[in-house]
Short mmCIF file of C-alpha atoms in Angstrom, two decimals:
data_model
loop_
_atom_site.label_atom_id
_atom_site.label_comp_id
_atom_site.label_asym_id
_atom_site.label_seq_id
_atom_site.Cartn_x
_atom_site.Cartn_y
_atom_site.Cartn_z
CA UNK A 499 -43.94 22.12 -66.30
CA UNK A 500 -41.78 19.42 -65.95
CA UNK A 501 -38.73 21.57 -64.94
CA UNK A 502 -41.03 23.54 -62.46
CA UNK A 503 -41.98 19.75 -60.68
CA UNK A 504 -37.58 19.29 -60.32
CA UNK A 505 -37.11 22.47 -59.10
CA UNK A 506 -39.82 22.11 -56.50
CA UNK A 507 -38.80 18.72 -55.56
CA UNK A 508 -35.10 19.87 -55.14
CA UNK A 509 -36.18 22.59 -52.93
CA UNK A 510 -38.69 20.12 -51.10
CA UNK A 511 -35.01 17.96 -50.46
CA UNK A 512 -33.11 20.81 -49.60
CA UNK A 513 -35.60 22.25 -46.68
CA UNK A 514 -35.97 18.11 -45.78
CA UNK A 515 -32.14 17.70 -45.05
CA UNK A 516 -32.21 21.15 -43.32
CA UNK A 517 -34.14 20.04 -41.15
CA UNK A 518 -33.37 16.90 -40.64
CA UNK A 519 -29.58 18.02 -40.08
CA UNK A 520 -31.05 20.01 -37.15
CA UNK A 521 -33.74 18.16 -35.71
CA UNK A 522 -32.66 14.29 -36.59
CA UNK A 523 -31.01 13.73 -32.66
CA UNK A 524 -33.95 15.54 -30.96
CA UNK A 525 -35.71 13.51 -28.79
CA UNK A 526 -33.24 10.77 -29.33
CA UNK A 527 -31.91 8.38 -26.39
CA UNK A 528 -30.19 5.26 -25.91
CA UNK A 529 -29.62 2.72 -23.05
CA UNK A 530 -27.13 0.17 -22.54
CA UNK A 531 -27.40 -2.32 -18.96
CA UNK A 532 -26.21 -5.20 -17.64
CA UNK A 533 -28.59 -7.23 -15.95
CA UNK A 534 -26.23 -8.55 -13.31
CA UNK A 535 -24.24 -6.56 -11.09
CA UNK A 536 -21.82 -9.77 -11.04
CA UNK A 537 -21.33 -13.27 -12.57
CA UNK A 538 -18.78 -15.54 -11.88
CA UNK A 539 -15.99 -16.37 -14.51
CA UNK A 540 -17.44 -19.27 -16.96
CA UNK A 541 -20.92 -17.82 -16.58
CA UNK A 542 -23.27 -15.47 -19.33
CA UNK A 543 -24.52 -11.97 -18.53
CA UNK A 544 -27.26 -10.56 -19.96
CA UNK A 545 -27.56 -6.99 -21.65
CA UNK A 546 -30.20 -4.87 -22.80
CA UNK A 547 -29.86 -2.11 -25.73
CA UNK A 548 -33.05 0.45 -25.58
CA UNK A 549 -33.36 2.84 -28.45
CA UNK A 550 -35.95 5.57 -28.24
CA UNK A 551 -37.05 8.12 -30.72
CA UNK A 552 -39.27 10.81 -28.88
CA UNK A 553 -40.21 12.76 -31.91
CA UNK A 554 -42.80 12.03 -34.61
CA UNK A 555 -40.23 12.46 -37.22
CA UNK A 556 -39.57 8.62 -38.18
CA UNK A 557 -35.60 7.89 -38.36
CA UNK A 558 -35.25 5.05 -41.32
CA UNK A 559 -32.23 3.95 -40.65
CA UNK A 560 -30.08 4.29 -37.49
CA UNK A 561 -26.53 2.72 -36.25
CA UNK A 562 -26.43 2.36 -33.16
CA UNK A 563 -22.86 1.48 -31.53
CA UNK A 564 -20.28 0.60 -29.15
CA UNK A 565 -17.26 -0.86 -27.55
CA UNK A 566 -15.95 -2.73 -24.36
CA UNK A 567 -13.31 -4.83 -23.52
CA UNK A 568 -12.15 -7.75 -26.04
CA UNK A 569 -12.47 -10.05 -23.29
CA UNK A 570 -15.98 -10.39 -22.65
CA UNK A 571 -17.68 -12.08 -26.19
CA UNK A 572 -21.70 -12.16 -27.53
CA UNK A 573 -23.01 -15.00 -28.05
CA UNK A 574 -24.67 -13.44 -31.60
CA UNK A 575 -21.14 -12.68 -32.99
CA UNK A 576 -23.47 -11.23 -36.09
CA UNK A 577 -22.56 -7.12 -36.61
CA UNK A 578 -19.44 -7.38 -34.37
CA UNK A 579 -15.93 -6.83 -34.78
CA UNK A 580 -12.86 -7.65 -32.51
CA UNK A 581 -9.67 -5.97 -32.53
CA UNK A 582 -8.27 -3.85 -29.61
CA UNK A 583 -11.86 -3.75 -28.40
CA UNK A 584 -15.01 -5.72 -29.12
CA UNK A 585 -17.09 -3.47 -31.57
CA UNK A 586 -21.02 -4.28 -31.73
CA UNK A 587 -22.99 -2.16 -33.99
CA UNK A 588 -26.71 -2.77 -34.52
CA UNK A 589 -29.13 -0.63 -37.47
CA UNK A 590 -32.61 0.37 -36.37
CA UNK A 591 -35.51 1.54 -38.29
CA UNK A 592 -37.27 3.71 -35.66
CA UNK A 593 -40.79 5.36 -36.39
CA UNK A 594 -41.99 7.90 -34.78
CA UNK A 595 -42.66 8.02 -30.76
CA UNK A 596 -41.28 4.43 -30.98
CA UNK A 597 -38.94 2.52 -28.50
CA UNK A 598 -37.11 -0.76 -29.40
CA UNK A 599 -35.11 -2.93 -26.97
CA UNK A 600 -32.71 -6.12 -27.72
CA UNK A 601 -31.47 -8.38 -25.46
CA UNK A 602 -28.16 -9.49 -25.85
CA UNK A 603 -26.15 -12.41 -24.01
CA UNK A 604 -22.40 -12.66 -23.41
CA UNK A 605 -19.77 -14.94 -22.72
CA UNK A 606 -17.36 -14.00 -19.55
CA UNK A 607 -14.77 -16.39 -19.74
CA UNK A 608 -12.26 -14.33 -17.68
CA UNK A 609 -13.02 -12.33 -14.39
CA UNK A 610 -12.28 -8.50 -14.40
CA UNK A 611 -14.69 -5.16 -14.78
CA UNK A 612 -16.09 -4.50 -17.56
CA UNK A 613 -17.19 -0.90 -18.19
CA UNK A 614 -19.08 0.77 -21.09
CA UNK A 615 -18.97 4.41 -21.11
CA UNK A 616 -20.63 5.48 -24.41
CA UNK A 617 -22.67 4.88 -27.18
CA UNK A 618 -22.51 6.09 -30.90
CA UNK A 619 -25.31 6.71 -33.12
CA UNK A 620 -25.33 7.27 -36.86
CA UNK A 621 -28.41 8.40 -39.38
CA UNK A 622 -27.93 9.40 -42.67
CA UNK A 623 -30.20 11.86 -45.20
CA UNK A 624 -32.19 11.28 -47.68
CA UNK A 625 -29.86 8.90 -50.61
CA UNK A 626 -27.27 8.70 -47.89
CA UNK A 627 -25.66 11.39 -49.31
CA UNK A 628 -24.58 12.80 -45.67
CA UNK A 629 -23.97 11.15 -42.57
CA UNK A 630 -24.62 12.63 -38.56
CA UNK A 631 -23.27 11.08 -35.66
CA UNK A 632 -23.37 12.11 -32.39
CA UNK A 633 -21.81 10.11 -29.08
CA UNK A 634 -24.19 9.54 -25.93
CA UNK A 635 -22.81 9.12 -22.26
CA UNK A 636 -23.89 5.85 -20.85
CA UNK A 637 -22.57 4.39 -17.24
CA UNK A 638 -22.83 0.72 -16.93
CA UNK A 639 -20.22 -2.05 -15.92
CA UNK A 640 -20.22 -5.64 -14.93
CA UNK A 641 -17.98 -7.70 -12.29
CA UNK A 642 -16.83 -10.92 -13.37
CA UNK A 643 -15.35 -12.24 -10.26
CA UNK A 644 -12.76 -15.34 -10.09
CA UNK A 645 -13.94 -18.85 -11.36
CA UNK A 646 -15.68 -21.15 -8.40
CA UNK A 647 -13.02 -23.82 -7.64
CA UNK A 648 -12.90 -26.93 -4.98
CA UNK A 649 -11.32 -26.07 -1.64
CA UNK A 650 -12.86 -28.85 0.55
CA UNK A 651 -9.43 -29.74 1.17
CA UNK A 652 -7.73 -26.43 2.37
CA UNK A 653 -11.36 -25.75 4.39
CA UNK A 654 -10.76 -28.64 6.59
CA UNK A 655 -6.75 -27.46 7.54
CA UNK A 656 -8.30 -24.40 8.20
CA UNK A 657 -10.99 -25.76 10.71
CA UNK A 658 -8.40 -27.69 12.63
CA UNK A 659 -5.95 -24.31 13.33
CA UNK A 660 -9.14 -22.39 13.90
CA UNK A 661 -10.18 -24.92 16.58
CA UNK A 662 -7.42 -25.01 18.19
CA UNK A 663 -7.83 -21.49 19.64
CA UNK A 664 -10.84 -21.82 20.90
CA UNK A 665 -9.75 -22.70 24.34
CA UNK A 666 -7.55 -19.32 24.57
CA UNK A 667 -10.73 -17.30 23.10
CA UNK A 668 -13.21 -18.39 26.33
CA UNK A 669 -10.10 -16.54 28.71
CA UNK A 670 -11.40 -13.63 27.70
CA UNK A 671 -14.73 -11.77 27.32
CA UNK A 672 -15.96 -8.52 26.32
CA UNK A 673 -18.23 -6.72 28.91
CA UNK A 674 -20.34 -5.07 26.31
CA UNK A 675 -21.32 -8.06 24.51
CA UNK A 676 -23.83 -9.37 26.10
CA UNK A 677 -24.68 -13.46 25.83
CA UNK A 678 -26.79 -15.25 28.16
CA UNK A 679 -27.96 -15.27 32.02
CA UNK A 680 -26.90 -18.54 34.06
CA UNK A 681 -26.42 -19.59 37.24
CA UNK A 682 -24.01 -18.51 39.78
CA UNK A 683 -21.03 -20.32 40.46
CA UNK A 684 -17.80 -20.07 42.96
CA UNK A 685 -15.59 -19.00 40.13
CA UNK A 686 -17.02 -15.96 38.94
CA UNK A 687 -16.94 -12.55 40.05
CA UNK A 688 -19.36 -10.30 42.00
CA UNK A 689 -19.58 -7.46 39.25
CA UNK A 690 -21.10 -10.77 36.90
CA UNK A 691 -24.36 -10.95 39.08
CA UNK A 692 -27.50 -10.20 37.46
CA UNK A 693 -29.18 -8.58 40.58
CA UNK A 694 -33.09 -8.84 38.44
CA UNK A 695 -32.53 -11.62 37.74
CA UNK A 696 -31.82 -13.41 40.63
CA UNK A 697 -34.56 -11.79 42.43
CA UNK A 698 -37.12 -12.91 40.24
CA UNK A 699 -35.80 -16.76 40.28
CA UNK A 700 -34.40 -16.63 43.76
CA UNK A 701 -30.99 -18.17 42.99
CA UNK A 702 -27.94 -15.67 42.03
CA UNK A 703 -27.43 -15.72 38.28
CA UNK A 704 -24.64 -14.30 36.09
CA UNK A 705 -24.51 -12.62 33.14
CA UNK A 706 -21.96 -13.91 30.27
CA UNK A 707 -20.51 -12.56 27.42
CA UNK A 708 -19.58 -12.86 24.06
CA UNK A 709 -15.70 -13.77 23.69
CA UNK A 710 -13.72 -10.55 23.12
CA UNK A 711 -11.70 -12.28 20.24
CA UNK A 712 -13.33 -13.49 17.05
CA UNK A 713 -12.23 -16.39 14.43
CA UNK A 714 -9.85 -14.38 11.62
CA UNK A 715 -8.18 -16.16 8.89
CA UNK A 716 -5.58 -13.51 6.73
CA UNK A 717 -4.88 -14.65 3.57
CA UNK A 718 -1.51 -13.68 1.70
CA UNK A 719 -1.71 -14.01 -2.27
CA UNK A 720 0.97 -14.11 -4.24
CA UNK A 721 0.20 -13.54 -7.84
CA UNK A 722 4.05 -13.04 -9.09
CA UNK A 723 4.79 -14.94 -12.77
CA UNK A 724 8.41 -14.00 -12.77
CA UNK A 725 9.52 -17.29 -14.72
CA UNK A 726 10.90 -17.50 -18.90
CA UNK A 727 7.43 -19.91 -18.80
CA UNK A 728 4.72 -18.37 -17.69
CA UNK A 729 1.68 -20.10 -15.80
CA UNK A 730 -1.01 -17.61 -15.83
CA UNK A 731 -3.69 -20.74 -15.32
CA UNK A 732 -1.73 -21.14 -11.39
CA UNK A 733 -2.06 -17.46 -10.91
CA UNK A 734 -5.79 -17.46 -12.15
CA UNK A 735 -6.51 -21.04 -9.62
CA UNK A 736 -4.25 -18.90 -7.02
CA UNK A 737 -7.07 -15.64 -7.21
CA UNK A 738 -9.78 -18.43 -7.40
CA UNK A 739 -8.69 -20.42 -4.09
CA UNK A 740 -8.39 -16.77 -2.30
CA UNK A 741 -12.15 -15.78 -3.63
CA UNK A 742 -13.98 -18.83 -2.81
CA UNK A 743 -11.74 -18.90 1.03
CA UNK A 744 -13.04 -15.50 1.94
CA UNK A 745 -16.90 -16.70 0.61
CA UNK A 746 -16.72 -20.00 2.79
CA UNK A 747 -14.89 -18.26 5.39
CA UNK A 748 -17.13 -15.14 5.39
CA UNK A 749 -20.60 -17.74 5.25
CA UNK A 750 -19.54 -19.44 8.80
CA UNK A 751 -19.17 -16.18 10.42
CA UNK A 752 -15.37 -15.36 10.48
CA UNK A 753 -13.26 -12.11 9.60
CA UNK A 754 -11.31 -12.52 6.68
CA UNK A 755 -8.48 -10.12 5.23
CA UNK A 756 -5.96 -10.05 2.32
CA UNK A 757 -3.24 -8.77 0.55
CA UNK A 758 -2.32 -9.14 -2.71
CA UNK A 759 1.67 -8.19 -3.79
CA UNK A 760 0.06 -6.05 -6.72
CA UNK A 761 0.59 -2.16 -6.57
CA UNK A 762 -2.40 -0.13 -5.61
CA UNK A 763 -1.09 2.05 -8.83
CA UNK A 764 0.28 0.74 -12.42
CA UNK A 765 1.25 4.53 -13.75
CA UNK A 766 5.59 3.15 -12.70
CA UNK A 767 7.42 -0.21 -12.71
CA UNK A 768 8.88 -1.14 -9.43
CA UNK A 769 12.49 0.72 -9.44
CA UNK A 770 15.49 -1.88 -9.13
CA UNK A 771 16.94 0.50 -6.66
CA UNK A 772 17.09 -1.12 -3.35
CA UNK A 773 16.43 2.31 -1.27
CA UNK A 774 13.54 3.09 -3.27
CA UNK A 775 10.03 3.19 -1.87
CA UNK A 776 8.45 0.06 -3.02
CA UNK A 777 4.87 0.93 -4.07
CA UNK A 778 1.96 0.19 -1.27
CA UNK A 779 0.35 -3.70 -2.04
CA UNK A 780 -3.81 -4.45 -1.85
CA UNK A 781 -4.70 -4.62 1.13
CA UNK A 782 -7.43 -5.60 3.24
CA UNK A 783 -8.04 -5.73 7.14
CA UNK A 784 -9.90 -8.61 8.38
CA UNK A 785 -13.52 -8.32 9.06
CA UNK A 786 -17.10 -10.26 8.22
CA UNK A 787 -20.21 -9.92 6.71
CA UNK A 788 -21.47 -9.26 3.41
CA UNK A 789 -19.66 -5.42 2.29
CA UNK A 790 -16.56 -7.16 3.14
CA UNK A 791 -16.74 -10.33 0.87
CA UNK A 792 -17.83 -8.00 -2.34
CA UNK A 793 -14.71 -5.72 -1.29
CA UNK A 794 -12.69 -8.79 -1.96
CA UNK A 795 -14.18 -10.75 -4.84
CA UNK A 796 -14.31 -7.06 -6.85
CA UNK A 797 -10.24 -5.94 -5.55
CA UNK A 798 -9.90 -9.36 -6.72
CA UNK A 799 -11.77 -9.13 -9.95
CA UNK A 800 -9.76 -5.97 -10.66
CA UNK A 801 -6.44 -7.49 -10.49
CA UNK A 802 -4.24 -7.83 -13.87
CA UNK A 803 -1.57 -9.42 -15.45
CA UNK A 804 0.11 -6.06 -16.15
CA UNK A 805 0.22 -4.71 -13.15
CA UNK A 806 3.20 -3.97 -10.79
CA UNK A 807 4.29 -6.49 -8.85
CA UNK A 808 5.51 -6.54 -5.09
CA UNK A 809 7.88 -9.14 -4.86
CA UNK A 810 6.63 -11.84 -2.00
CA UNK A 811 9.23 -11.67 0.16
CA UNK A 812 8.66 -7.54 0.38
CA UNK A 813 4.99 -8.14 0.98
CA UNK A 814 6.09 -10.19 4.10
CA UNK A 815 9.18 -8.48 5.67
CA UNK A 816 8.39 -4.57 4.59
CA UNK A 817 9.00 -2.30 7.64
CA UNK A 818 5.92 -0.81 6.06
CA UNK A 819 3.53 -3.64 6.13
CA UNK A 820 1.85 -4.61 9.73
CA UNK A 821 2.35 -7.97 11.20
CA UNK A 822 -1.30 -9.88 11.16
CA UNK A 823 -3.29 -10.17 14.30
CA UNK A 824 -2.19 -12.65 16.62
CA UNK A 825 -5.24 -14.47 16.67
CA UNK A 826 -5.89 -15.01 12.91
CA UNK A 827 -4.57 -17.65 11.03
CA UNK A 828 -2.37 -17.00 7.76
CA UNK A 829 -2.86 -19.19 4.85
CA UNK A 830 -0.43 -18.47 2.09
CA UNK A 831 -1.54 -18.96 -1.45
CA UNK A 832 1.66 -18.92 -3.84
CA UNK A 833 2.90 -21.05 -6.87
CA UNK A 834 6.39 -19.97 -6.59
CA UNK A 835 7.98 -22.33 -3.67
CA UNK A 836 11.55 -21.25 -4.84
CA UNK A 837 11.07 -17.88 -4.30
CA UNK A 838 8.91 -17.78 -1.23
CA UNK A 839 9.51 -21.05 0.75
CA UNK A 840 11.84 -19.22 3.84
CA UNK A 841 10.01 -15.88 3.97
CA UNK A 842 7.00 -17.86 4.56
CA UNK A 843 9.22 -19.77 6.97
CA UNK A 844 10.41 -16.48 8.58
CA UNK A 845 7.34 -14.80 8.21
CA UNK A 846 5.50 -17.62 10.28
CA UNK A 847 7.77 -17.99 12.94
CA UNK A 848 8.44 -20.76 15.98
CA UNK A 849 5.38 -20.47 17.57
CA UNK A 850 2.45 -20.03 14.78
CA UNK A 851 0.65 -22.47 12.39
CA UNK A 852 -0.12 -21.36 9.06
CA UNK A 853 -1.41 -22.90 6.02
CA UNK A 854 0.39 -22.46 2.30
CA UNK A 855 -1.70 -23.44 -0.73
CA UNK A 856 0.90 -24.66 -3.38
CA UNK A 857 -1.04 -25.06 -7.01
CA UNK A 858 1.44 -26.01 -9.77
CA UNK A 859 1.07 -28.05 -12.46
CA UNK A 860 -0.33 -31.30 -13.74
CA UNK A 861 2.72 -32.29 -15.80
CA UNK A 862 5.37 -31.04 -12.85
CA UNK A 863 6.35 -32.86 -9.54
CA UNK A 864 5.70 -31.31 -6.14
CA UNK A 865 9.09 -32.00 -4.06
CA UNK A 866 8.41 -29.24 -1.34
CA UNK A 867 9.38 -29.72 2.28
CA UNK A 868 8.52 -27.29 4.94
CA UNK A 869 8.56 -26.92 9.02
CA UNK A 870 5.96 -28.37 10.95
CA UNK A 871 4.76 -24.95 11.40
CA UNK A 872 3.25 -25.07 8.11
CA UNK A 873 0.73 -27.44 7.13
CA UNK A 874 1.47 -27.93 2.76
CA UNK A 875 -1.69 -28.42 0.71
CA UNK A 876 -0.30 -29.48 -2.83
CA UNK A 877 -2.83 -28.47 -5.36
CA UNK A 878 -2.24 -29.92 -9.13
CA UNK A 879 -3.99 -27.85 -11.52
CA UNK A 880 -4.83 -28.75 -15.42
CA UNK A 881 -4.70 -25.58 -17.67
CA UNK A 882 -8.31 -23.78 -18.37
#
């Protein structure tokens, strides 16, 4: 009798792991999200990790996993591991028809994208004897743009050069942007007159436009740590100064471009032959509004250490590169006053104003002496 109750509860364990070998994944789904599209660097994120078991068969114990970059941290460092990657493994106990979420927070200390692009889940048999894993597409990723830094300082330069082409803006006007109606005056032309107009009010009014040119700042960042020291703090404050420019900038109504002397690729290094092609830099043509400032913080999130490097003085005299508009107003944003001082000079020219951002740091003396033509804003910076 006895041996008859073992056999049938070996054969009772046998069909059990047959069928849970087949069936233990159906109805099975998992989640990861980011609650933010963005934070800024120094902020938390949240995240959410939804399990879901659709079956009535009850799962008693489930790994779920995964891994993103090292960079990012949890604030619950309990059932992670950090090596090449941050690990994070969590074990459910899902019965059936059941869904369980977490909420986890993180730490983004540095900016950069953060992707997660799959999800592992484990369940073993009955005595753990086997073990079934399976790996689960998931698509979500997170923007940590640059760290919010002071630029009272460099806003005000840029308000003087910007006001002092106002006067040449108001010579010209663009026919198809309509203003305001006013009255007539000796000055301006026939083709001006507002014929409705003036019969309804009995004077001759005019009809005035919108000036043809708009307020453009370019910015030119130079994110090149070519020294036996590296800073890597005056390149991050470099990227930060650029990010929170274009956000000011963007907020009172101007066009704002960039480029960045970082490769658009990073599969070569730059070639040391001088008739090589040098590799195209990031770059972005000046306009406003809203698509245009998240084009910049993000190409400006996504910018590494690693990456190839377009010397400055390329970036400013490449046959390849187009000269900026004559109406916008450079600002230069590089550490390395050495390397870069005369192109900037050169680049500039007699007869424009520009504006070069200098951070370097605390424990260092800034001895830099430019041409009138560029207005120096020193910027000591304590490593973060």
């Amino acid at each position: 009798m006895i041996s008859l109750f073992f056999l049938g509860f070996l054969l009772l364990t046998a069909l059990w792991n047959l069928y849970y070998t087949k069936h233990w994944n159906a109805g099975l789904a998992v989640s990861l999200d980011f609650l933010q599209d963005y934070v800024y660097a120094g902020d938390q994120a949240g995240m959410t990790e939804q399990i879901e078991n659709r079956k009535k068969m009850m799962l008693p114990v489930l790994e779920a996993g995964f891994h993103m970059d090292k960079r990012l941290s949890f604030r619950d460092c309990e059932n992670t591991n950090v090596s090449d990657f941050i690990y994070k493994r969590d074990i459910f106990a899902l019965l059936g028809n059941q869904r369980i979420t977490r909420k986890l927070t993180l730490d983004c200390p540095k900016r950069g994208r953060y992707r997660i692009d799959s999800a592992d889940l484990t369940a073993f048999s009955m005595l753990h004897r086997q073990r079934f894993s399976i790996q689960y597409p998931v698509k979500t990723e997170l923007y940590v743009y640059a760290r919010r830094t002071n630029i009272s300082d460099i806003l005000v330069a840029c308000e003087r050069l910007t006001g002092s082409l106002q006067c040449a803006r108001r010579l010209y006007e663009d026919p198809f942007a309509f203003s305001s109606i006013r009255e007539y005056t000796v000055t301006d032309p026939m083709n001006t007159i507002n014929w409705k107009a003036s019969a309804r009010t009995g004077e001759l009014m005019v009809n005035t436009f919108e000036s043809t040119l708009t307020e453009r700042v370019m910015l030119y960042l130079d994110v090149e740590d070519s020294g036996i020291l590296k800073y890597e703090y005056l390149i991050e404050e470099s990227i930060s100064v650029a990010a929170c420019l274009a956000q000011k900038l963007i907020g009172k109504g101007m066009e704002v471009g960039i480029c960045v002397n970082t490769a658009l690729t990073d599969t070569e290094p730059v070639s040391s032959n001088a008739d090589a092609p040098l590799p195209q830099p990031v770059c972005l043509e000046p306009a406003g509004g809203k698509k245009q400032l998240t084009a910049i913080e993000q190409m400006l999130a996504e910018r590494r250490t690693g990456e190839k490097i377009i010397p400055f003085t390329k970036l400013l005299s490449g046959p390849d590169d187009p000269a900026p508009p004559e109406d916008a107003v450079i600002i230069f944003i590089s550490k390395n006053a050495a390397l870069n001082r005369q192109a900037m000079e050169t680049f500039t020219g007699r007869d424009r104003q520009a504006i070069w951002v200098l951070p370097y740091a605390r424990n260092e003396e800034c001895n830099v002496k430019t041409t009138e033509q560029i207005h120096l804003i020193p910027r000591e910076v304590t490593d973060y």
